[in-house]
CSV table of C-alpha atoms and ligand atoms in Angstrom, one decimal:
chain,number,residue,atom,x,y,z
A,1,MET,CA,-30.4,-11.4,-8.7
A,2,CYS,CA,-33.8,-11.4,-6.9
A,3,ASP,CA,-35.3,-14.3,-4.9
A,4,TYR,CA,-37.6,-15.1,-7.8
A,5,ASP,CA,-34.6,-15.6,-10.2
A,6,ASN,CA,-32.8,-17.6,-7.6
A,7,ALA,CA,-35.7,-20.1,-7.5
A,8,ILE,CA,-34.8,-21.4,-10.9
A,9,PHE,CA,-31.4,-22.4,-9.7
A,10,ARG,CA,-32.2,-23.4,-6.2
A,11,LEU,CA,-35.5,-25.2,-5.8
A,12,ALA,CA,-34.7,-26.9,-2.5
A,13,THR,CA,-34.7,-24.8,0.7
A,14,GLU,CA,-31.8,-25.5,3.1
A,15,THR,CA,-33.4,-26.8,6.3
A,16,GLU,CA,-32.0,-27.0,9.8
A,17,PRO,CA,-33.3,-29.3,12.6
A,18,GLU,CA,-34.7,-26.3,14.5
A,19,ASP,CA,-36.7,-25.0,11.5
A,20,TYR,CA,-40.5,-25.2,11.7
A,21,THR,CA,-43.6,-24.8,9.5
A,22,GLY,CA,-45.6,-21.6,10.1
A,23,GLU,CA,-49.3,-21.1,10.0
A,24,ASP,CA,-49.1,-20.0,6.4
A,25,GLY,CA,-47.5,-23.4,5.5
A,26,LEU,CA,-44.1,-21.9,4.8
A,27,LEU,CA,-40.8,-23.1,6.4
A,28,TYR,CA,-39.6,-20.8,9.1
A,29,CYS,CA,-36.1,-20.4,10.5
A,30,GLY,CA,-35.6,-21.6,14.1
A,31,ASN,CA,-32.9,-19.1,14.6
A,32,CYS,CA,-34.3,-15.7,13.4
A,33,ARG,CA,-38.0,-16.8,13.0
A,34,GLN,CA,-38.1,-15.4,9.5
A,35,PRO,CA,-39.6,-17.4,6.6
A,36,LYS,CA,-37.0,-19.3,4.6
A,37,GLU,CA,-39.4,-19.6,1.6
A,38,ALA,CA,-42.1,-17.6,-0.2
A,39,TYR,CA,-45.0,-18.4,-2.4
A,40,PHE,CA,-44.9,-17.4,-6.1
A,41,ALA,CA,-47.1,-14.4,-6.9
A,42,GLU,CA,-50.7,-15.0,-7.9
A,43,GLY,CA,-50.6,-18.7,-7.1
A,44,LYS,CA,-48.2,-19.4,-10.0
A,45,THR,CA,-46.1,-22.5,-10.0
A,46,LEU,CA,-42.7,-23.4,-11.4
A,47,PHE,CA,-41.7,-27.0,-12.0
A,48,GLY,CA,-44.7,-28.1,-10.0
A,49,ARG,CA,-43.8,-26.0,-7.0
A,50,ASP,CA,-45.8,-23.1,-5.5
A,51,ARG,CA,-42.9,-21.7,-3.5
A,52,TYR,CA,-39.2,-20.7,-3.8
A,53,PRO,CA,-36.4,-20.5,-1.2
A,54,LYS,CA,-35.8,-17.2,0.4
A,55,GLU,CA,-32.8,-16.1,2.4
A,56,CYS,CA,-33.7,-15.4,6.1
A,57,ASP,CA,-31.8,-12.9,8.3
A,58,PHE,CA,-29.7,-15.6,9.9
A,59,GLN,CA,-28.7,-17.0,6.5
A,60,ARG,CA,-27.9,-13.6,5.1
A,61,LYS,CA,-25.8,-12.7,8.1
A,62,GLN,CA,-23.8,-16.0,7.7
A,63,ARG,CA,-23.4,-15.3,4.0
A,64,GLU,CA,-22.2,-11.8,4.6
A,65,GLU,CA,-19.7,-12.9,7.2
A,66,ARG,CA,-18.4,-15.6,4.8
A,67,GLU,CA,-18.1,-13.0,2.0
A,68,ALA,CA,-16.3,-10.5,4.3
A,69,ALA,CA,-13.8,-13.1,5.3
A,70,ASP,CA,-13.2,-14.0,1.7
A,71,ARG,CA,-12.6,-10.4,0.8
A,72,GLU,CA,-10.2,-9.9,3.8
A,73,GLN,CA,-8.3,-13.0,2.7
A,74,LYS,CA,-8.0,-11.8,-0.9
A,75,HIS,CA,-6.9,-8.4,0.4
A,76,ARG,CA,-4.2,-9.9,2.6
A,77,GLU,CA,-2.9,-12.0,-0.3
A,78,GLU,CA,-2.8,-9.0,-2.6
A,79,LEU,CA,-1.0,-6.9,0.0
A,80,GLU,CA,1.6,-9.6,0.5
A,81,ARG,CA,2.1,-9.8,-3.3
A,82,LEU,CA,2.5,-6.0,-3.5
A,83,LYS,CA,5.0,-5.9,-0.7
A,84,ARG,CA,7.1,-8.8,-2.1
A,85,LYS,CA,7.1,-7.1,-5.5
A,86,GLY,CA,7.5,-3.5,-4.4
A,87,PHE,CA,10.1,-3.4,-1.5
A,88,THR,CA,13.7,-4.1,-2.2
A,89,ASP,CA,14.4,-4.4,1.5
A,90,PRO,CA,12.1,-6.3,3.8
A,91,ALA,CA,12.7,-3.8,6.6
A,92,MET,CA,10.6,-1.3,4.6
A,93,ARG,CA,7.5,-3.3,5.4
A,94,GLU,CA,7.8,-2.0,9.0
A,95,TRP,CA,7.9,1.7,8.0
A,96,THR,CA,4.3,2.4,8.6
A,97,PHE,CA,2.1,5.1,10.2
A,98,GLY,CA,1.2,2.5,12.8
A,99,ASN,CA,4.8,2.1,13.9
A,100,ASP,CA,5.6,5.8,13.7
A,101,ASN,CA,7.2,7.3,16.9
A,102,GLY,CA,5.5,10.6,16.2
A,103,LYS,CA,8.7,12.7,16.2
A,104,CYS,CA,8.6,13.9,12.7
A,105,PRO,CA,6.8,17.2,12.5
A,106,GLN,CA,6.1,16.8,8.8
A,107,MET,CA,4.4,13.5,9.0
A,108,HIS,CA,0.9,15.0,8.3
A,109,LYS,CA,2.2,15.6,4.7
A,110,ALA,CA,2.7,11.8,4.3
A,111,TYR,CA,-0.9,11.3,5.5
A,112,ALA,CA,-2.1,14.0,3.1
A,113,TYR,CA,-0.3,12.4,0.2
A,114,VAL,CA,-2.0,9.1,0.8
A,115,GLU,CA,-5.3,10.8,1.3
A,116,CYS,CA,-5.0,12.8,-1.9
A,117,TRP,CA,-3.4,10.0,-3.9
A,118,GLU,CA,-5.8,10.1,-6.8
A,119,GLU,CA,-5.1,13.8,-7.2
A,120,MET,CA,-1.3,13.3,-6.8
A,121,LYS,CA,-1.5,10.6,-9.5
A,122,ALA,CA,-3.5,12.8,-11.9
A,123,THR,CA,-1.3,15.8,-11.5
A,124,ASN,CA,2.0,13.7,-11.4
A,125,THR,CA,3.0,15.2,-8.1
A,126,GLY,CA,5.7,13.7,-6.0
A,127,TYR,CA,7.8,14.7,-3.0
A,128,LEU,CA,11.4,15.6,-2.7
A,129,LEU,CA,12.2,14.7,0.9
A,130,TRP,CA,15.4,16.3,2.0
A,131,GLY,CA,17.1,17.1,5.3
A,132,MET,CA,19.8,15.8,7.5
A,133,VAL,CA,20.9,12.2,7.8
A,134,GLY,CA,18.7,10.1,10.1
A,135,THR,CA,15.7,12.5,10.3
A,136,GLY,CA,13.4,9.8,9.0
A,137,LYS,CA,13.1,10.7,5.3
A,138,SER,CA,13.1,7.0,4.3
A,139,TYR,CA,10.7,6.2,7.0
A,140,PHE,CA,8.4,9.0,5.8
A,141,ALA,CA,8.5,7.6,2.3
A,142,GLY,CA,8.0,4.1,3.5
A,143,CYS,CA,4.8,5.1,5.4
A,144,ILE,CA,3.4,6.4,2.1
A,145,ALA,CA,4.4,3.3,0.2
A,146,ASN,CA,2.9,1.0,2.9
A,147,ALA,CA,-0.4,3.0,3.2
A,148,LEU,CA,-0.9,3.0,-0.6
A,149,MET,CA,-0.2,-0.7,-0.8
A,150,GLU,CA,-3.0,-1.1,1.9
A,151,LYS,CA,-5.2,0.6,-0.7
A,152,GLU,CA,-3.9,-2.0,-3.2
A,153,VAL,CA,-1.9,0.6,-5.2
A,154,SER,CA,1.3,-0.9,-6.6
A,155,VAL,CA,4.4,1.0,-5.4
A,156,CYS,CA,8.0,0.3,-5.9
A,157,MET,CA,10.5,1.5,-3.3
A,158,THR,CA,14.1,1.1,-4.1
A,159,ASN,CA,17.4,3.1,-4.3
A,160,PHE,CA,20.0,3.8,-6.9
A,161,ALA,CA,22.6,1.5,-5.4
A,162,ALA,CA,20.2,-1.4,-6.1
A,163,ILE,CA,19.2,0.0,-9.5
A,164,LEU,CA,22.8,0.4,-10.7
A,165,ASN,CA,23.6,-3.0,-9.4
A,166,ASP,CA,20.6,-4.5,-11.3
A,167,LEU,CA,21.4,-2.5,-14.5
A,168,ALA,CA,25.0,-3.7,-14.4
A,169,ALA,CA,23.9,-7.3,-14.0
A,170,SER,CA,21.2,-7.1,-16.8
A,171,PHE,CA,23.2,-5.7,-19.7
A,172,LYS,CA,20.7,-6.9,-22.3
A,173,ASP,CA,17.4,-6.0,-20.6
A,174,ARG,CA,18.1,-2.5,-19.4
A,175,ASN,CA,15.2,-1.0,-21.3
A,176,GLU,CA,12.9,-3.6,-20.0
A,177,TYR,CA,14.2,-3.1,-16.4
A,178,ILE,CA,13.6,0.7,-16.6
A,179,ALA,CA,10.2,0.1,-18.2
A,180,ARG,CA,9.3,-2.1,-15.3
A,181,LEU,CA,10.3,0.7,-12.8
A,182,CYS,CA,8.1,3.1,-14.8
A,183,SER,CA,5.1,0.7,-14.8
A,184,PHE,CA,4.5,1.3,-11.0
A,185,PRO,CA,1.9,4.0,-10.3
A,186,LEU,CA,4.3,5.3,-7.7
A,187,LEU,CA,8.1,5.0,-7.6
A,188,VAL,CA,10.1,5.9,-4.5
A,189,LEU,CA,13.8,6.4,-5.0
A,190,ASP,CA,15.5,6.3,-1.6
A,191,ASP,CA,18.9,7.8,-0.9
A,192,PHE,CA,19.3,9.8,-4.1
A,193,GLY,CA,22.6,11.5,-4.5
A,194,MET,CA,24.7,8.7,-2.9
A,195,GLU,CA,25.7,7.5,-6.4
A,196,ARG,CA,27.6,10.6,-7.4
A,197,GLY,CA,30.7,10.0,-9.3
A,198,THR,CA,31.1,7.9,-12.4
A,199,GLU,CA,29.8,9.1,-15.8
A,200,TYR,CA,28.2,5.7,-16.3
A,201,GLY,CA,26.3,6.0,-13.0
A,202,LEU,CA,25.1,9.5,-13.8
A,203,GLU,CA,23.9,8.4,-17.3
A,204,GLN,CA,21.9,5.5,-15.8
A,205,VAL,CA,20.4,7.8,-13.1
A,206,TYR,CA,19.4,10.2,-15.8
A,207,ASN,CA,17.8,7.4,-17.9
A,208,VAL,CA,15.7,6.2,-14.9
A,209,VAL,CA,14.6,9.7,-13.8
A,210,ASP,CA,13.9,10.9,-17.4
A,211,SER,CA,12.0,7.7,-18.2
A,212,ARG,CA,9.9,8.2,-15.1
A,213,TYR,CA,9.4,11.8,-16.1
A,214,ARG,CA,8.1,10.8,-19.5
A,215,SER,CA,5.9,8.1,-18.1
A,216,GLY,CA,3.8,11.0,-16.5
A,217,LYS,CA,3.7,9.1,-13.2
A,218,PRO,CA,4.7,10.5,-9.8
A,219,LEU,CA,8.1,10.0,-8.2
A,220,ILE,CA,9.1,10.4,-4.5
A,221,VAL,CA,12.8,10.9,-3.8
A,222,THR,CA,14.7,11.0,-0.5
A,223,THR,CA,18.1,12.7,-0.4
A,224,ASN,CA,20.7,13.9,1.9
A,225,LEU,CA,21.6,16.7,-0.5
A,226,THR,CA,20.3,20.1,0.4
A,227,LEU,CA,17.8,22.0,-1.6
A,228,GLU,CA,20.5,24.5,-2.4
A,229,GLU,CA,22.8,21.8,-3.7
A,230,LEU,CA,20.0,20.5,-5.9
A,231,GLN,CA,19.3,24.0,-7.2
A,232,ASN,CA,22.9,24.7,-7.9
A,233,PRO,CA,24.3,21.6,-9.7
A,234,GLU,CA,28.0,21.3,-10.2
A,235,ASP,CA,27.8,20.5,-14.0
A,236,THR,CA,25.3,19.9,-16.8
A,237,ALA,CA,25.3,16.1,-16.2
A,238,HIS,CA,23.9,16.8,-12.7
A,239,ALA,CA,21.8,19.7,-13.8
A,240,ARG,CA,19.6,17.7,-16.2
A,241,ILE,CA,18.9,15.1,-13.5
A,242,TYR,CA,18.1,17.6,-10.8
A,243,ASP,CA,16.0,19.7,-13.1
A,244,ARG,CA,13.7,16.7,-13.8
A,245,ILE,CA,13.5,15.9,-10.1
A,246,THR,CA,12.7,19.4,-8.9
A,247,GLU,CA,10.0,19.7,-11.7
A,248,MET,CA,8.3,16.5,-10.6
A,249,CYS,CA,8.7,16.6,-6.9
A,250,THR,CA,7.5,19.1,-4.3
A,251,PRO,CA,10.3,19.7,-1.8
A,252,VAL,CA,9.6,18.9,1.8
A,253,ARG,CA,12.2,19.5,4.4
A,254,ILE,CA,12.2,16.7,7.0
A,255,THR,CA,13.3,17.8,10.4
A,256,GLY,CA,12.4,14.7,12.4
A,257,GLU,CA,14.5,13.7,15.4
A,258,ASN,CA,17.5,11.7,14.5
A,259,PHE,CA,16.3,8.1,14.9
A,260,ARG,CA,19.8,6.6,14.9
A,261,LYS,CA,21.1,9.1,17.4
A,262,ALA,CA,18.0,8.6,19.6
A,263,THR,CA,18.7,4.9,19.6
A,264,ALA,CA,22.4,5.4,20.5
A,265,GLN,CA,21.2,7.8,23.3
A,266,GLU,CA,18.8,5.2,24.6
A,267,LYS,CA,21.6,2.5,24.6
A,268,MET,CA,23.8,4.9,26.6
A,269,GLU,CA,21.0,5.4,29.2
A,270,GLN,CA,20.5,1.7,29.5
A,271,LEU,CA,24.2,1.2,30.0
A,272,LYS,CA,24.4,3.9,32.7
A,273,THR,CA,21.4,2.3,34.6
A,274,LEU,CA,23.1,-1.1,34.4
A,275,LEU,CA,26.4,0.3,35.7
A,276,ASN,CA,24.7,2.2,38.5
A,277,ARG,CA,22.9,-1.0,39.5
A,278,LYS,CA,26.2,-2.9,39.6
A,279,GLU,CA,27.9,-0.3,41.8
A,280,SER,CA,25.0,-0.4,44.3
A,281,LEU,CA,25.3,-4.1,44.6
B,1,LIG,ZN1,-33.2,-17.3,10.0
């Protein structure tokens, strides 16, 4: 909307005590010394007025600041909503690029995934994050989830222990529950392969994975299983699940430093220092 259109809605110019009238008879801003009104073209008038209000630099700057603050506030609220909806464990909120200790050599692939999200989405490409326990696979996936949420992409990060729990609790609404999991543009299934065992469990896992596959939306899986185990399933029940996953997810071997071990090591060091200090007293 241009200033001229604005005039129809806003006939009065907002004045401040420091404003003054310029030589041309228009009101000037005492802050930025720009006119806060303008004459209608060719001496025309509207509702008996020869001039209309005009935004000066100072007013524009104030308006832009106000709008930016509003946008930021809306973004924070949306982010909070996405995190509350998408994370099954509040600890996942902290698994961010910003909190990363830099010890995972594959982390650039997490950045790349976020960077190329539109392409990943369009081509239905996910990651199969495998490697030893405690190498930071969940953290890696959490970084992607958090960074996409920052972009206001809706992500669900959960694990099969939670899914099987929910499915057992909601006997009636199973399809609805699985449909909800498939509604997220990105689904992250943490700790896949821990639910091995019961026929019922495997059936549900297959239902979730197959539904996700048919939804045409990407899936990221973290697992302690080796790629070899995934490529050589023990029976057909496992085979059909693994086949789906390996078709949808590009394998990435995570070789990050064992976070839990590092923490244990640090605790040991602290204890040693403490004991040494005691001895020297
Ligand atoms: Zn001004």
